[in-house]
XYZ file of C-alpha atoms in Angstrom:
288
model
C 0.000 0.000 0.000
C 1.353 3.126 -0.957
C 2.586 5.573 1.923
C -0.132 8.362 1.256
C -2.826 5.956 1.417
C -1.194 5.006 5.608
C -1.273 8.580 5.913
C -4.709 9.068 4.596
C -6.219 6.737 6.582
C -4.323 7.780 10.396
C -5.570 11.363 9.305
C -8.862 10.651 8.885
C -8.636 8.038 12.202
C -7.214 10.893 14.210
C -9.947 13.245 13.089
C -12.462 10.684 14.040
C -10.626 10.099 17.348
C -10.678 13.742 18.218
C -14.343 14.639 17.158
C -15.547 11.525 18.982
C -13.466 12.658 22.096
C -15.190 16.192 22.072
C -18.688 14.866 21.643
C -18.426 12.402 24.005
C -17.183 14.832 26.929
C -20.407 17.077 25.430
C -22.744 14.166 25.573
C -22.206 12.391 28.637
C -22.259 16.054 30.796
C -25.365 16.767 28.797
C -26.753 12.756 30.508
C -25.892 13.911 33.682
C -22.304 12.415 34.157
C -20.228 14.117 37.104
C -17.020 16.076 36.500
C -14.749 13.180 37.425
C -16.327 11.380 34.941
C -15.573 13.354 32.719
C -11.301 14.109 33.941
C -11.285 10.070 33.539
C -12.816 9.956 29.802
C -10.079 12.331 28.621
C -7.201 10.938 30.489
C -8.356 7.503 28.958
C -8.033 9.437 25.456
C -4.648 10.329 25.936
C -3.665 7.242 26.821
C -5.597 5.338 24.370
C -3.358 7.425 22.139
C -0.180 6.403 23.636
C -1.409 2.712 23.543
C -2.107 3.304 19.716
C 1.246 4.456 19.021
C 3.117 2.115 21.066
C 1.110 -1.119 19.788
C 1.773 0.228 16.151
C 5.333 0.869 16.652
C 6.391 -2.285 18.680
C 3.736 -4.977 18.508
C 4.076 -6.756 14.945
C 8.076 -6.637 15.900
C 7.358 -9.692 18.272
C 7.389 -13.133 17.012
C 4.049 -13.993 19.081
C 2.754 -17.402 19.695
C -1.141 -15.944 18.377
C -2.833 -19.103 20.057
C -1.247 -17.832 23.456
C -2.503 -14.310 22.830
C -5.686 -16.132 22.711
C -5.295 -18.544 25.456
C -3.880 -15.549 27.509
C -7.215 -13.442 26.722
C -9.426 -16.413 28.126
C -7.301 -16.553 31.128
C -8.102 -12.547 31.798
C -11.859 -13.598 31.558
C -11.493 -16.584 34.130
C -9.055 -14.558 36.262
C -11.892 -11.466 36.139
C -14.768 -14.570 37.085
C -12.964 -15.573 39.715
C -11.725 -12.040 41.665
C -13.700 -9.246 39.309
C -16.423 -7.182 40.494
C -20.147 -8.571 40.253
C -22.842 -6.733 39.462
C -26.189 -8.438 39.806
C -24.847 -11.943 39.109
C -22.505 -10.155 36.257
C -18.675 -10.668 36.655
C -17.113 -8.131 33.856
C -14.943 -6.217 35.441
C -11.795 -5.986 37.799
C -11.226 -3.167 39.803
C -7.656 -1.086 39.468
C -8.144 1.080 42.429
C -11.224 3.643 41.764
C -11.814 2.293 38.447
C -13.588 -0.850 37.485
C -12.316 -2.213 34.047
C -14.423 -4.157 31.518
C -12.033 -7.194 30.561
C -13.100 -8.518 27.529
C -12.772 -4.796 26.041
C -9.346 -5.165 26.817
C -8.423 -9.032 25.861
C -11.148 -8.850 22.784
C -8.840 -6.998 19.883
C -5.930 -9.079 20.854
C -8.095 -12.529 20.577
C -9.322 -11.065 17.043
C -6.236 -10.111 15.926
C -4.273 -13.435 16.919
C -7.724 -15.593 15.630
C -7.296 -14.126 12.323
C -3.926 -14.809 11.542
C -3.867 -17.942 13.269
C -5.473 -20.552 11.259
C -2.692 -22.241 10.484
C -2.143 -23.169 14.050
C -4.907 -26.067 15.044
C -4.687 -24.778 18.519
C -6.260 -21.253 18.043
C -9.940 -22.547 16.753
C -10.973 -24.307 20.673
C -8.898 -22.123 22.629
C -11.692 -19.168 20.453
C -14.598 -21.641 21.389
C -13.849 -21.814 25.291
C -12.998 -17.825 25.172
C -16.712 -17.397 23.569
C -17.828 -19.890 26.587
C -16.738 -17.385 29.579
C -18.185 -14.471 27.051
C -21.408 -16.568 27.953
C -21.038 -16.746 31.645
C -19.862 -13.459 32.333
C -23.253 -12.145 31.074
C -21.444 -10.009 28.844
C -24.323 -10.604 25.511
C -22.693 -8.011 23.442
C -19.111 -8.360 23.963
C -20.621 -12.439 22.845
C -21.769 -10.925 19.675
C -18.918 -8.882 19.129
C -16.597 -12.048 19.747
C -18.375 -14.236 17.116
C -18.982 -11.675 14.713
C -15.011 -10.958 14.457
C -14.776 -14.659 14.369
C -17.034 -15.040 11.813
C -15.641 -12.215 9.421
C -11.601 -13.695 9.708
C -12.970 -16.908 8.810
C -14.992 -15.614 5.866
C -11.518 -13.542 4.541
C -9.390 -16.627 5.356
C -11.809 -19.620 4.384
C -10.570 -22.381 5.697
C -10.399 -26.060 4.314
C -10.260 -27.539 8.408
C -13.546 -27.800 9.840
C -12.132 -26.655 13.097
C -12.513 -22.793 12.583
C -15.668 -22.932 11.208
C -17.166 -25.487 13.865
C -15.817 -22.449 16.556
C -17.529 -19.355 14.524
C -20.715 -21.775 14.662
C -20.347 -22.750 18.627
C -19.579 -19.095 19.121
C -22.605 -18.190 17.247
C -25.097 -20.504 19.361
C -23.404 -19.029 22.134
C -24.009 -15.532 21.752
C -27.449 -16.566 21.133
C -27.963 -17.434 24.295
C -26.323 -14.352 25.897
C -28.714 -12.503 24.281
C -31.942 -14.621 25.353
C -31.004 -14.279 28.546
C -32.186 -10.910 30.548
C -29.977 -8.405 31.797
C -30.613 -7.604 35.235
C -28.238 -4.843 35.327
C -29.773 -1.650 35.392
C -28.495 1.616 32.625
C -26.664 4.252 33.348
C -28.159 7.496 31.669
C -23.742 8.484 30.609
C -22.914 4.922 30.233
C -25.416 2.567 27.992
C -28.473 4.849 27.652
C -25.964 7.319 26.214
C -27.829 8.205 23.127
C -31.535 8.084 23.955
C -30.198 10.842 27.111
C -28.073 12.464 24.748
C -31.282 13.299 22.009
C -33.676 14.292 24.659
C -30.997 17.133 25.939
C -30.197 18.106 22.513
C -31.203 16.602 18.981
C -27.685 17.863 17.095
C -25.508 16.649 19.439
C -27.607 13.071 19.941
C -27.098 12.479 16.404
C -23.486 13.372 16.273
C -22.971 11.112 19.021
C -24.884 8.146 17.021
C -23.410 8.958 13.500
C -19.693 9.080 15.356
C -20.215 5.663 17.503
C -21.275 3.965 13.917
C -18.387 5.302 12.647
C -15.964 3.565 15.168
C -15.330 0.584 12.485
C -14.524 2.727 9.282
C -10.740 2.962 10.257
C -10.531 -1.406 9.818
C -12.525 -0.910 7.004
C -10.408 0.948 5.250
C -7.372 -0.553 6.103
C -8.928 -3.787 4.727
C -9.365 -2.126 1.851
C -5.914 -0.622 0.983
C -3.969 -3.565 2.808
C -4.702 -6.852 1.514
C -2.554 -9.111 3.665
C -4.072 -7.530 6.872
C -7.857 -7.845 5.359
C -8.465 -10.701 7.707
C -7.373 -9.550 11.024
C -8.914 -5.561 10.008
C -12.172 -7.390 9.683
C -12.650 -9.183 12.224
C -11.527 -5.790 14.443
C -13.833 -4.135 12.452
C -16.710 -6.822 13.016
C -15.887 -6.640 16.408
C -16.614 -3.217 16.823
C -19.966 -3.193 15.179
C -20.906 -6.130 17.679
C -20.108 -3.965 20.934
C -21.965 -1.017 18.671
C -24.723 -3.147 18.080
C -25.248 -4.173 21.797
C -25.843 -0.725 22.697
C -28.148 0.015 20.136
C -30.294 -3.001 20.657
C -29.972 -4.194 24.013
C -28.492 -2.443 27.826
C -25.108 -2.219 26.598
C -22.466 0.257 26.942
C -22.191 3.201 24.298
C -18.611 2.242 22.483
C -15.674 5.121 23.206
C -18.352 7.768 22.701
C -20.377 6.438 26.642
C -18.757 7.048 29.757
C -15.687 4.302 30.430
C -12.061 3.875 30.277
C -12.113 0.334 29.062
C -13.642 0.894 25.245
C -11.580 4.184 24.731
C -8.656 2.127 25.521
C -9.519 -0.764 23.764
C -10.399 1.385 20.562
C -6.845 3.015 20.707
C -5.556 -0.884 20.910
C -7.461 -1.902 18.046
C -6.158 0.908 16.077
C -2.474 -0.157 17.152
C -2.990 -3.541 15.724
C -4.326 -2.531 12.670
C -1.837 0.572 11.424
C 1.371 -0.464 12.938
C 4.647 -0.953 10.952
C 5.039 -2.112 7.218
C 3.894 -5.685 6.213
C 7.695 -6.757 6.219
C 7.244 -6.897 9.823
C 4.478 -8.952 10.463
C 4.857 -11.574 12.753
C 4.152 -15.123 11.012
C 0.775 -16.953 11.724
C 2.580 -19.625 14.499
């Protein structure tokens, strides 16, 4: 891909970045968030920034062993089941100091990343499956959609001939099924998952920015798949996983992605991005 196309695309990410920042500090004050809330959402942009530039500068250096990015990712979810924070039966979260963090928006664009360049590795496929099983009994419904929609869009990219991968997108599937049969008990937060609806009612303009920005979230992977062939597979399946956390808050009591009240998604976008527009293709750390 040629170099003004990278550039093209990190302008038009860090224009999205910024404009989502500045709505989403005007959207969740306008929903009633306090000011704190609002110190934490920027200093979780700035760092998500720093993450971004590290993870693009140093991450594809490493020779990683992808299915132990994924087996490491399932071991933050049992780790967070066993010591996180529960919420009306709802174990998503660990606490560092004042701040509870959602896990699986940290561990999630790793797992997609390693899943899509992993199929050559028989390993990666049940390690996926059991990773979409703890999705399931954290209660976490959209983060279980997210998680088998990214799965489901590598596999599509890669297609392949083993009928391990595709028996995981289809246990995942079933899986995130039943996350989302199964009621949420939690009650919203006007800042934090009923970020739009509170956002609209306080001002029309600024309630649509907020949607038409939080849609927006995947375009970065999308274009990226576009322009870079030999990362289509892993920019997918970030990009499917980002319109499965979108779509959780749009149809069920889910979080608002980056542009709702929380550390964890902000930081997790910034990772994604990382992954995604880091170093040439020379680089790339082989599928192993």
């Amino acid at each position: 891909m040629r170099a003004d196309s990278v550039r093209a695309i990190r302008l038009f990410t860090a224009g999205l970045g910024a404009a989502s920042l500045a709505v989403s500090l005007a959207a969740i004050s306008a929903a009633g968030a306090p000011r704190n809330a609002l110190i934490v959402q920027g200093l979780a942009a700035v760092l998500a920034l720093g993450l971004a530039l590290l993870v693009g500068r140093f991450w594809r250096r490493a020779r990683w062993r992808l299915w132990l990015l994924i087996a490491a990712s399932a071991l933050a979810l049992v780790v967070t089941l066993m010591n996180g924070v529960s919420l009306e039966g709802a174990k998503r979260w660990l606490a560092l100091g004042p701040i509870q963090m959602h896990t699986a928006s940290i561990v999630l664009p790793f797992a997609a990343w390693a899943f899509a360049k992993g199929f050559g590795d028989r390993r990666a496929a049940p390690i996926a499956a059991l990773l979409a099983f703890l999705l399931l009994y954290q209660h976490d419904a959209a983060s279980s959609l997210a998680w088998a929609l990214a799965l489901a869009a590598a596999a599509a990219v890669e297609r392949p001939r083993q009928v391990t991968p595709w028996a995981c997108v289809a246990v995942a599937a079933l899986l995130a099924y039943g996350a989302w049969v199964e009621p949420d008990t939690l009650p919203a937060v006007p800042y934090v998952e009923g970020l739009l609806d509170q956002t609209f009612a306080a001002s029309p303009v600024l309630g649509v920015l907020a949607g038409v920005l939080m849609i927006s979230l995947p375009a970065p992977f999308l274009l990226v798949a576009r322009t870079r062939p030999e990362r289509r597979a892993e920019a997918l399946a970030l990009a499917a996983l980002w319109v499965g956390w979108i779509a959780g808050n749009l149809f069920g009591n889910y979080p608002a992605p980056v542009l709702g009240y929380g550390a964890a998604p902000i930081l997790a976008w910034g990772l994604s991005l990382g992954l995604v527009l880091g170093d040439p293709v020379d680089q790339d750390p082989p599928a192993s």
